[in-house]
mmCIF file of C-alpha atoms in Angstrom:
data_model
loop_
_atom_site.group_PDB
_atom_site.id
_atom_site.type_symbol
_atom_site.label_atom_id
_atom_site.label_comp_id
_atom_site.label_asym_id
_atom_site.label_seq_id
_atom_site.Cartn_x
_atom_site.Cartn_y
_atom_site.Cartn_z
ATOM 1 C CA MET A 1 19.320 -31.603 6.634
ATOM 2 C CA PRO A 2 19.076 -34.677 4.351
ATOM 3 C CA SER A 3 17.645 -34.269 0.864
ATOM 4 C CA PRO A 4 13.966 -33.377 1.317
ATOM 5 C CA GLN A 5 11.302 -35.689 -0.062
ATOM 6 C CA THR A 6 8.497 -33.121 0.211
ATOM 7 C CA ILE A 7 8.837 -29.356 -0.363
ATOM 8 C CA LEU A 8 6.312 -26.544 -0.024
ATOM 9 C CA VAL A 9 6.907 -23.219 -1.824
ATOM 10 C CA LEU A 10 4.872 -20.338 -0.384
ATOM 11 C CA SER A 11 3.954 -17.445 -2.709
ATOM 12 C CA LEU A 12 1.045 -15.515 -1.234
ATOM 13 C CA ARG A 13 0.661 -12.468 -3.461
ATOM 14 C CA TYR A 14 -0.744 -11.813 -6.918
ATOM 15 C CA PHE A 15 -0.715 -13.572 -10.303
ATOM 16 C CA GLY A 16 2.493 -11.953 -11.498
ATOM 17 C CA ASP A 17 4.285 -12.875 -8.283
ATOM 18 C CA VAL A 18 3.330 -16.526 -8.741
ATOM 19 C CA LEU A 19 4.749 -16.433 -12.272
ATOM 20 C CA LEU A 20 7.978 -14.883 -10.963
ATOM 21 C CA ALA A 21 8.284 -17.719 -8.425
ATOM 22 C CA THR A 22 8.384 -20.404 -11.131
ATOM 23 C CA PRO A 23 12.190 -20.277 -11.592
ATOM 24 C CA LEU A 24 12.600 -20.903 -7.849
ATOM 25 C CA ILE A 25 10.223 -23.871 -8.063
ATOM 26 C CA ARG A 26 12.138 -25.234 -11.041
ATOM 27 C CA THR A 27 15.413 -24.786 -9.174
ATOM 28 C CA LEU A 28 14.117 -26.943 -6.321
ATOM 29 C CA ARG A 29 12.767 -29.528 -8.745
ATOM 30 C CA HIS A 30 16.148 -29.811 -10.473
ATOM 31 C CA ALA A 31 18.092 -29.936 -7.213
ATOM 32 C CA TYR A 32 15.838 -32.595 -5.680
ATOM 33 C CA PRO A 33 14.455 -34.644 -8.597
ATOM 34 C CA LYS A 34 12.960 -37.287 -6.305
ATOM 35 C CA ALA A 35 11.123 -34.754 -4.150
ATOM 36 C CA GLN A 36 7.473 -33.794 -4.464
ATOM 37 C CA VAL A 37 7.108 -30.004 -4.771
ATOM 38 C CA ASP A 38 3.822 -28.327 -3.778
ATOM 39 C CA ALA A 39 2.866 -24.633 -3.762
ATOM 40 C CA LEU A 40 0.763 -22.622 -1.320
ATOM 41 C CA LEU A 41 -1.010 -19.754 -3.084
ATOM 42 C CA PHE A 42 -3.887 -17.367 -2.609
ATOM 43 C CA ALA A 43 -7.101 -18.873 -3.956
ATOM 44 C CA GLY A 44 -7.675 -17.678 -7.503
ATOM 45 C CA THR A 45 -4.003 -17.405 -8.478
ATOM 46 C CA GLU A 46 -3.427 -21.133 -8.974
ATOM 47 C CA GLY A 47 -4.119 -20.811 -12.702
ATOM 48 C CA MET A 48 -0.624 -19.388 -13.149
ATOM 49 C CA LEU A 49 0.742 -22.885 -12.429
ATOM 50 C CA GLU A 50 -1.629 -24.738 -14.756
ATOM 51 C CA GLY A 51 0.314 -27.249 -16.835
ATOM 52 C CA ASN A 52 3.476 -26.698 -14.771
ATOM 53 C CA THR A 53 5.070 -30.132 -14.445
ATOM 54 C CA ASP A 54 7.419 -28.952 -11.689
ATOM 55 C CA VAL A 55 4.497 -28.830 -9.231
ATOM 56 C CA ARG A 56 2.712 -31.881 -7.815
ATOM 57 C CA ARG A 57 -0.144 -30.076 -6.093
ATOM 58 C CA VAL A 58 -1.341 -26.544 -5.370
ATOM 59 C CA VAL A 59 -2.758 -25.756 -1.919
ATOM 60 C CA THR A 60 -4.818 -22.563 -1.711
ATOM 61 C CA VAL A 61 -5.959 -20.242 1.055
ATOM 62 C CA PRO A 62 -8.348 -17.259 0.749
ATOM 63 C CA GLU A 63 -6.672 -13.864 0.765
ATOM 64 C CA ARG A 64 -8.774 -13.039 3.827
ATOM 65 C CA PRO A 65 -9.568 -16.398 5.436
ATOM 66 C CA SER A 66 -12.131 -16.846 8.165
ATOM 67 C CA SER A 67 -11.176 -18.382 11.501
ATOM 68 C CA SER A 68 -12.504 -21.772 10.413
ATOM 69 C CA GLU A 69 -10.561 -21.603 7.153
ATOM 70 C CA GLN A 70 -7.394 -20.741 9.070
ATOM 71 C CA ARG A 71 -7.868 -23.723 11.362
ATOM 72 C CA ALA A 72 -8.524 -26.039 8.420
ATOM 73 C CA LEU A 73 -5.329 -24.865 6.713
ATOM 74 C CA VAL A 74 -3.268 -25.406 9.874
ATOM 75 C CA ARG A 75 -4.583 -28.967 10.153
ATOM 76 C CA LYS A 76 -3.837 -29.570 6.492
ATOM 77 C CA LEU A 77 -0.277 -28.201 6.631
ATOM 78 C CA TRP A 78 0.937 -29.259 10.060
ATOM 79 C CA ARG A 79 4.409 -30.752 9.571
ATOM 80 C CA GLN A 80 3.471 -32.281 6.231
ATOM 81 C CA TYR A 81 6.693 -31.205 4.524
ATOM 82 C CA ASP A 82 10.400 -31.747 4.985
ATOM 83 C CA LEU A 83 11.211 -28.252 3.719
ATOM 84 C CA ALA A 84 9.294 -24.988 3.323
ATOM 85 C CA VAL A 85 10.714 -22.335 0.980
ATOM 86 C CA ILE A 86 9.172 -18.928 1.623
ATOM 87 C CA ALA A 87 9.137 -16.827 -1.538
ATOM 88 C CA GLU A 88 7.713 -13.675 0.092
ATOM 89 C CA THR A 89 8.720 -11.475 3.020
ATOM 90 C CA GLY A 90 5.265 -11.077 4.602
ATOM 91 C CA ASP A 91 4.149 -12.380 7.988
ATOM 92 C CA ARG A 92 1.663 -15.010 6.846
ATOM 93 C CA PRO A 93 4.019 -16.913 4.502
ATOM 94 C CA HIS A 94 6.568 -17.199 7.325
ATOM 95 C CA LEU A 95 3.979 -18.379 9.842
ATOM 96 C CA TYR A 96 2.504 -20.900 7.409
ATOM 97 C CA GLY A 97 6.016 -22.096 6.572
ATOM 98 C CA TRP A 98 6.720 -22.719 10.263
ATOM 99 C CA ILE A 99 3.482 -24.689 10.515
ATOM 100 C CA ALA A 100 4.192 -26.753 7.399
ATOM 101 C CA ALA A 101 7.801 -27.877 7.872
ATOM 102 C CA ARG A 102 10.549 -28.365 10.444
ATOM 103 C CA HIS A 103 13.144 -26.901 8.079
ATOM 104 C CA ARG A 104 12.500 -23.528 6.492
ATOM 105 C CA MET A 105 14.380 -21.212 4.147
ATOM 106 C CA GLY A 106 13.238 -17.989 2.548
ATOM 107 C CA LEU A 107 13.322 -14.249 1.962
ATOM 108 C CA LEU A 108 13.541 -11.669 4.737
ATOM 109 C CA PRO A 109 12.360 -8.041 4.633
ATOM 110 C CA PRO A 110 14.946 -5.242 4.702
ATOM 111 C CA GLN A 111 13.540 -3.649 7.882
ATOM 112 C CA LEU A 112 15.246 -5.026 11.007
ATOM 113 C CA GLY A 113 12.110 -4.659 13.122
ATOM 114 C CA LYS A 114 10.104 -6.851 10.738
ATOM 115 C CA ARG A 115 12.929 -9.286 10.200
ATOM 116 C CA TRP A 116 14.186 -10.490 13.572
ATOM 117 C CA TRP A 117 11.479 -13.032 14.420
ATOM 118 C CA LYS A 118 11.302 -14.339 10.856
ATOM 119 C CA HIS A 119 15.065 -14.831 10.868
ATOM 120 C CA ARG A 120 14.734 -17.000 13.983
ATOM 121 C CA LEU A 121 12.255 -19.250 12.181
ATOM 122 C CA LEU A 122 14.575 -19.923 9.248
ATOM 123 C CA ALA A 123 17.538 -22.243 8.833
ATOM 124 C CA GLN A 124 18.654 -20.024 5.942
ATOM 125 C CA GLY A 125 17.382 -16.555 5.169
ATOM 126 C CA VAL A 126 18.283 -13.957 2.533
ATOM 127 C CA THR A 127 17.523 -10.308 3.251
ATOM 128 C CA THR A 128 16.024 -8.425 0.307
ATOM 129 C CA THR A 129 16.360 -4.730 -0.459
ATOM 130 C CA ALA A 130 13.618 -2.352 -1.555
ATOM 131 C CA SER A 131 15.189 -1.928 -4.999
ATOM 132 C CA GLU A 132 16.113 -5.564 -5.665
ATOM 133 C CA PRO A 133 14.271 -7.370 -8.484
ATOM 134 C CA ARG A 134 12.418 -10.367 -7.126
ATOM 135 C CA LEU A 135 14.103 -12.776 -9.548
ATOM 136 C CA GLN A 136 17.490 -11.604 -8.334
ATOM 137 C CA ALA A 137 16.388 -12.269 -4.754
ATOM 138 C CA TYR A 138 15.403 -15.802 -5.747
ATOM 139 C CA ALA A 139 18.803 -16.306 -7.360
ATOM 140 C CA HIS A 140 20.492 -15.180 -4.119
ATOM 141 C CA LEU A 141 18.276 -17.478 -2.071
ATOM 142 C CA SER A 142 19.053 -20.441 -4.325
ATOM 143 C CA ARG A 143 22.790 -19.851 -4.022
ATOM 144 C CA ALA A 144 22.506 -19.483 -0.248
ATOM 145 C CA MET A 145 20.832 -22.898 -0.223
ATOM 146 C CA GLY A 146 23.698 -24.307 -2.292
ATOM 147 C CA LEU A 147 21.511 -24.802 -5.380
ATOM 148 C CA ASP A 148 22.123 -24.048 -9.046
ATOM 149 C CA TYR A 149 19.544 -21.385 -9.889
ATOM 150 C CA GLN A 150 17.429 -22.132 -12.983
ATOM 151 C CA PRO A 151 16.517 -18.791 -14.617
ATOM 152 C CA GLY A 152 13.582 -18.346 -16.944
ATOM 153 C CA LEU A 153 9.882 -18.174 -16.224
ATOM 154 C CA VAL A 154 7.762 -21.306 -16.610
ATOM 155 C CA VAL A 155 4.682 -20.213 -18.532
ATOM 156 C CA PRO A 156 1.345 -21.970 -17.921
ATOM 157 C CA THR A 157 -0.421 -23.840 -20.700
ATOM 158 C CA ALA A 158 -3.876 -25.286 -21.167
ATOM 159 C CA GLY A 159 -2.849 -27.356 -24.186
ATOM 160 C CA THR A 160 -5.190 -25.308 -26.382
ATOM 161 C CA SER A 161 -5.713 -26.813 -29.835
ATOM 162 C CA ALA A 162 -5.673 -24.903 -33.114
ATOM 163 C CA LYS A 163 -9.410 -25.546 -33.429
ATOM 164 C CA GLN A 164 -10.091 -24.060 -29.991
ATOM 165 C CA LEU A 165 -8.107 -20.960 -30.934
ATOM 166 C CA ARG A 166 -10.137 -20.584 -34.140
ATOM 167 C CA ASP A 167 -13.374 -20.985 -32.188
ATOM 168 C CA TRP A 168 -12.375 -18.266 -29.702
ATOM 169 C CA LEU A 169 -11.150 -15.815 -32.304
ATOM 170 C CA GLY A 170 -13.538 -16.378 -35.191
ATOM 171 C CA PHE A 171 -10.602 -16.499 -37.617
ATOM 172 C CA ASP A 172 -7.634 -18.746 -38.328
ATOM 173 C CA PRO A 173 -4.629 -17.428 -36.336
ATOM 174 C CA ALA A 174 -2.298 -19.297 -38.690
ATOM 175 C CA LYS A 175 -3.486 -17.087 -41.571
ATOM 176 C CA VAL A 176 -4.380 -13.787 -39.903
ATOM 177 C CA ARG A 177 -2.072 -11.461 -37.974
ATOM 178 C CA TYR A 178 -3.525 -10.407 -34.653
ATOM 179 C CA ALA A 179 -2.520 -8.166 -31.764
ATOM 180 C CA VAL A 180 -3.522 -8.801 -28.161
ATOM 181 C CA LEU A 181 -4.334 -5.764 -25.998
ATOM 182 C CA HIS A 182 -4.832 -5.973 -22.238
ATOM 183 C CA LEU A 183 -6.767 -2.822 -21.403
ATOM 184 C CA ALA A 184 -7.603 -3.145 -17.713
ATOM 185 C CA PRO A 185 -5.088 -4.093 -15.021
ATOM 186 C CA ARG A 186 -6.375 -5.236 -11.656
ATOM 187 C CA PHE A 187 -5.773 -1.800 -10.100
ATOM 188 C CA ARG A 188 -6.936 1.534 -11.538
ATOM 189 C CA TYR A 189 -3.622 3.335 -10.963
ATOM 190 C CA LYS A 190 -1.892 1.150 -13.582
ATOM 191 C CA ARG A 191 -4.341 1.964 -16.426
ATOM 192 C CA TRP A 192 -3.426 3.756 -19.612
ATOM 193 C CA ASN A 193 -6.000 6.301 -20.861
ATOM 194 C CA ALA A 194 -9.057 5.234 -22.867
ATOM 195 C CA HIS A 195 -8.408 7.679 -25.720
ATOM 196 C CA GLY A 196 -4.967 6.209 -26.243
ATOM 197 C CA TRP A 197 -6.339 2.682 -26.462
ATOM 198 C CA ARG A 198 -8.902 3.734 -29.062
ATOM 199 C CA GLU A 199 -6.224 5.413 -31.180
ATOM 200 C CA LEU A 200 -4.030 2.317 -30.972
ATOM 201 C CA ILE A 201 -6.915 0.001 -31.932
ATOM 202 C CA SER A 202 -7.722 2.210 -34.927
ATOM 203 C CA TRP A 203 -4.076 2.203 -36.061
ATOM 204 C CA LEU A 204 -3.784 -1.577 -35.758
ATOM 205 C CA ARG A 205 -7.005 -2.153 -37.701
ATOM 206 C CA GLN A 206 -5.840 0.196 -40.451
ATOM 207 C CA ARG A 207 -2.685 -1.897 -40.742
ATOM 208 C CA GLY A 208 -4.717 -5.050 -41.234
ATOM 209 C CA PHE A 209 -4.426 -6.547 -37.749
ATOM 210 C CA GLN A 210 -7.240 -8.300 -35.986
ATOM 211 C CA VAL A 211 -7.410 -6.890 -32.452
ATOM 212 C CA VAL A 212 -8.039 -9.242 -29.532
ATOM 213 C CA VAL A 213 -8.795 -7.860 -26.061
ATOM 214 C CA THR A 214 -8.024 -9.833 -22.905
ATOM 215 C CA GLY A 215 -8.787 -8.982 -19.294
ATOM 216 C CA GLY A 216 -10.043 -10.150 -15.936
ATOM 217 C CA ASN A 217 -13.611 -10.812 -14.882
ATOM 218 C CA ALA A 218 -13.813 -8.203 -12.097
ATOM 219 C CA GLN A 219 -16.610 -5.682 -12.555
ATOM 220 C CA ALA A 220 -14.300 -2.642 -12.643
ATOM 221 C CA GLU A 221 -12.130 -4.283 -15.307
ATOM 222 C CA ARG A 222 -15.128 -5.217 -17.468
ATOM 223 C CA GLU A 223 -16.564 -1.701 -17.153
ATOM 224 C CA TYR A 224 -13.297 -0.117 -18.275
ATOM 225 C CA VAL A 225 -13.071 -2.445 -21.288
ATOM 226 C CA GLU A 226 -16.661 -1.508 -22.219
ATOM 227 C CA GLN A 227 -15.797 2.177 -21.795
ATOM 228 C CA VAL A 228 -12.846 1.883 -24.162
ATOM 229 C CA LEU A 229 -14.567 -0.262 -26.773
ATOM 230 C CA GLY A 230 -17.785 1.710 -26.606
ATOM 231 C CA GLY A 231 -15.937 4.711 -27.977
ATOM 232 C CA SER A 232 -14.332 2.789 -30.820
ATOM 233 C CA ALA A 233 -15.925 2.129 -34.194
ATOM 234 C CA ASN A 234 -13.449 -0.640 -34.896
ATOM 235 C CA GLU A 235 -14.415 -4.288 -34.608
ATOM 236 C CA VAL A 236 -12.434 -6.255 -32.025
ATOM 237 C CA VAL A 237 -12.562 -9.749 -30.536
ATOM 238 C CA ASN A 238 -13.358 -9.213 -26.869
ATOM 239 C CA LEU A 239 -12.209 -12.206 -24.799
ATOM 240 C CA SER A 240 -12.063 -10.203 -21.577
ATOM 241 C CA GLY A 241 -13.093 -12.375 -18.615
ATOM 242 C CA ARG A 242 -13.450 -15.505 -20.772
ATOM 243 C CA LEU A 243 -10.012 -17.115 -20.600
ATOM 244 C CA ARG A 244 -7.967 -18.694 -17.852
ATOM 245 C CA PHE A 245 -4.356 -17.558 -17.553
ATOM 246 C CA ALA A 246 -3.097 -20.748 -19.170
ATOM 247 C CA GLN A 247 -5.463 -20.234 -22.118
ATOM 248 C CA THR A 248 -4.327 -16.624 -22.385
ATOM 249 C CA ALA A 249 -0.720 -17.841 -22.586
ATOM 250 C CA ASP A 250 -1.677 -20.191 -25.425
ATOM 251 C CA LEU A 251 -3.358 -17.274 -27.199
ATOM 252 C CA LEU A 252 -0.289 -15.060 -26.754
ATOM 253 C CA ARG A 253 2.132 -17.546 -28.289
ATOM 254 C CA SER A 254 0.700 -16.949 -31.776
ATOM 255 C CA ALA A 255 0.190 -13.175 -31.489
ATOM 256 C CA ALA A 256 2.183 -10.767 -33.652
ATOM 257 C CA LEU A 257 2.072 -8.103 -30.929
ATOM 258 C CA TYR A 258 0.997 -7.608 -27.337
ATOM 259 C CA VAL A 259 0.405 -4.233 -25.642
ATOM 260 C CA GLY A 260 -0.462 -3.903 -21.965
ATOM 261 C CA PRO A 261 0.230 -2.091 -18.692
ATOM 262 C CA ASP A 262 2.131 -3.336 -15.641
ATOM 263 C CA THR A 263 0.145 -6.500 -15.021
ATOM 264 C CA ALA A 264 0.618 -10.266 -14.888
ATOM 265 C CA THR A 265 -0.503 -10.712 -18.500
ATOM 266 C CA THR A 266 2.301 -8.424 -19.662
ATOM 267 C CA HIS A 267 4.851 -10.610 -17.858
ATOM 268 C CA LEU A 268 3.161 -13.624 -19.424
ATOM 269 C CA ALA A 269 3.418 -12.169 -22.941
ATOM 270 C CA ALA A 270 7.115 -11.352 -22.581
ATOM 271 C CA ALA A 271 7.843 -14.862 -21.296
ATOM 272 C CA CYS A 272 5.908 -16.367 -24.255
ATOM 273 C CA SER A 273 8.357 -14.738 -26.737
ATOM 274 C CA THR A 274 5.560 -12.479 -28.014
ATOM 275 C CA PRO A 275 6.720 -9.007 -29.140
ATOM 276 C CA THR A 276 5.624 -7.145 -25.995
ATOM 277 C CA LEU A 277 5.044 -3.425 -25.495
ATOM 278 C CA ALA A 278 4.757 -2.660 -21.763
ATOM 279 C CA LEU A 279 3.252 0.681 -20.653
ATOM 280 C CA TYR A 280 4.652 1.557 -17.229
ATOM 281 C CA GLY A 281 3.645 4.393 -14.914
ATOM 282 C CA PRO A 282 4.295 4.459 -11.144
ATOM 283 C CA THR A 283 6.022 1.055 -11.075
ATOM 284 C CA ASP A 284 9.826 0.855 -11.081
ATOM 285 C CA PRO A 285 10.834 -1.394 -14.013
ATOM 286 C CA GLY A 286 14.218 -1.947 -12.380
ATOM 287 C CA ILE A 287 12.313 -4.065 -9.843
ATOM 288 C CA TRP A 288 9.228 -5.240 -11.728
ATOM 289 C CA GLY A 289 10.051 -4.947 -15.433
ATOM 290 C CA PRO A 290 8.867 -7.829 -17.669
ATOM 291 C CA LEU A 291 11.374 -10.624 -18.208
ATOM 292 C CA PRO A 292 11.794 -11.347 -21.923
ATOM 293 C CA HIS A 293 12.116 -14.872 -23.239
ATOM 294 C CA GLY A 294 15.733 -15.894 -22.677
ATOM 295 C CA GLY A 295 16.203 -13.572 -19.697
ATOM 296 C CA LEU A 296 17.617 -10.099 -19.196
ATOM 297 C CA ASP A 297 20.980 -9.302 -20.724
ATOM 298 C CA LEU A 298 20.857 -5.861 -19.079
ATOM 299 C CA PRO A 299 18.762 -4.721 -16.088
ATOM 300 C CA TYR A 300 16.065 -2.134 -16.721
ATOM 301 C CA ALA A 301 16.903 1.438 -15.822
ATOM 302 C CA ARG A 302 14.651 3.033 -13.232
ATOM 303 C CA SER A 303 13.475 5.666 -15.707
ATOM 304 C CA ALA A 304 13.944 6.006 -19.463
ATOM 305 C CA PRO A 305 11.647 6.961 -22.355
ATOM 306 C CA LEU A 306 12.081 3.610 -24.086
ATOM 307 C CA GLN A 307 13.919 0.429 -23.081
ATOM 308 C CA ARG A 308 14.338 -2.635 -25.279
ATOM 309 C CA ARG A 309 15.126 -5.980 -23.669
ATOM 310 C CA GLY A 310 14.886 -8.961 -25.995
ATOM 311 C CA ASN A 311 11.297 -9.278 -27.234
ATOM 312 C CA ALA A 312 10.059 -6.675 -24.696
ATOM 313 C CA LEU A 313 9.891 -2.909 -25.213
ATOM 314 C CA LEU A 314 9.083 -0.817 -22.132
ATOM 315 C CA LEU A 315 7.642 2.692 -22.434
ATOM 316 C CA GLN A 316 7.545 5.333 -19.661
ATOM 317 C CA GLU A 317 6.523 8.988 -19.398
ATOM 318 C CA SER A 318 10.007 9.720 -18.066
ATOM 319 C CA SER A 319 9.743 13.471 -18.669
ATOM 320 C CA LEU A 320 7.917 13.691 -15.328
ATOM 321 C CA PRO A 321 10.423 13.908 -12.443
ATOM 322 C CA CYS A 322 8.252 11.703 -10.210
ATOM 323 C CA VAL A 323 8.404 8.671 -12.545
ATOM 324 C CA PRO A 324 8.547 6.046 -11.168
ATOM 325 C CA CYS A 325 7.187 6.998 -7.766
ATOM 326 C CA GLN A 326 6.545 3.396 -6.612
ATOM 327 C CA GLN A 327 3.279 4.638 -5.118
ATOM 328 C CA GLU A 328 -0.315 3.637 -5.802
ATOM 329 C CA GLY A 329 -0.996 6.500 -8.191
ATOM 330 C CA CYS A 330 -1.133 10.227 -7.595
ATOM 331 C CA GLU A 331 -3.687 9.818 -4.783
ATOM 332 C CA ARG A 332 -1.768 6.961 -3.120
ATOM 333 C CA ARG A 333 -4.583 4.446 -3.391
ATOM 334 C CA ARG A 334 -5.327 1.592 -5.764
ATOM 335 C CA GLU A 335 -8.291 3.332 -7.405
ATOM 336 C CA SER A 336 -6.270 6.500 -8.034
ATOM 337 C CA TYR A 337 -5.439 7.992 -11.411
ATOM 338 C CA SER A 338 -1.785 8.196 -12.480
ATOM 339 C CA ALA A 339 -0.821 11.356 -14.344
ATOM 340 C CA CYS A 340 2.135 9.629 -15.981
ATOM 341 C CA LEU A 341 -0.215 7.175 -17.723
ATOM 342 C CA ASP A 342 -2.973 9.696 -18.415
ATOM 343 C CA LEU A 343 -0.398 11.929 -20.169
ATOM 344 C CA MET A 344 1.197 9.155 -22.245
ATOM 345 C CA ARG A 345 0.288 10.078 -25.834
ATOM 346 C CA ALA A 346 -1.078 7.559 -28.293
ATOM 347 C CA GLU A 347 1.485 8.699 -30.861
ATOM 348 C CA ARG A 348 4.328 7.524 -28.634
ATOM 349 C CA VAL A 349 2.726 4.134 -28.084
ATOM 350 C CA ILE A 350 1.975 3.692 -31.801
ATOM 351 C CA GLU A 351 5.541 4.656 -32.719
ATOM 352 C CA ALA A 352 6.896 2.131 -30.189
ATOM 353 C CA ALA A 353 4.530 -0.563 -31.508
ATOM 354 C CA GLN A 354 5.681 0.155 -35.062
ATOM 355 C CA ARG A 355 9.304 -0.187 -33.988
ATOM 356 C CA LEU A 356 8.619 -3.470 -32.212
ATOM 357 C CA LEU A 357 6.754 -4.919 -35.203
ATOM 358 C CA SER A 358 9.481 -3.839 -37.621
ATOM 359 C CA GLN A 359 12.218 -5.388 -35.480
ATOM 360 C CA ALA A 360 10.229 -8.596 -35.000
ATOM 361 C CA SER A 361 9.790 -9.039 -38.768
ATOM 362 C CA ALA A 362 13.399 -8.153 -39.623
#
């Protein structure tokens, strides 16, 4: 095909997945500098591309669209693009890609039964494996397309001023050291225990840090933050539910430390060069570990007590033989508990935080 003038990248998953797709978008932008690159995302995740100059426009679709919304999207997409690049293996991205463009390239699932019809829709497809990191799959796809892959996440920005930061925090971040804690991931099975968070907050306050809490606006997330902070006598700045992702990224850039579970904000912190302590439970870090600023010099092991990669330090309860199980908690559902995170002691997290802070100041 000739050089495309319009390209649609389809990434229909969660916030972290959109962030992980930014190197692929940048690769296309570099390869075709005259092309206009758009992205198709689930409604609500578009904030991860705020301030991203590689993208002309973001098209959104509800995660569960009605029939009328589906029809409206088909009319909007129908053959509007020269090329569709499908960044996920699911059915809907492949169908939308076929609707949007005559030429399509993208990722294919490892299962033959789910792959055959998608393969027929693509001019170039790359089959993923269950254990392959998504960024590695994007690198393979780029090379299969004959493109020079551009590694490194593109972090969103809201262009937040120093005054806006002071107004949010109630102190001058240029003069006061602060740590950002993300207490509540989107799904219950990725949560660390409330007692551990309280112990960590107390330790940080004793060391002179201001503690800033971030989080989503979902009711379950807000309730968990209130549960944790309600049992703590320490004063914190609670920004949970108040910031967009791009504003959160601007906040993270000045933080002395970030601590959080397997969630998009943890990936964001690592990409912002912030000293990042990631608390992992069921998730395999070999596939979904946070990418530090500057990229990985060594892949994450599937299971290890402590793994340092650049500005990121990843902690697991690796004494349990089931870690990581790659399941949705011990009850195999999103609202399940995870024993590996419930058993992770505050002393281990505090020791890891101390190590990260010492290395960052060295």
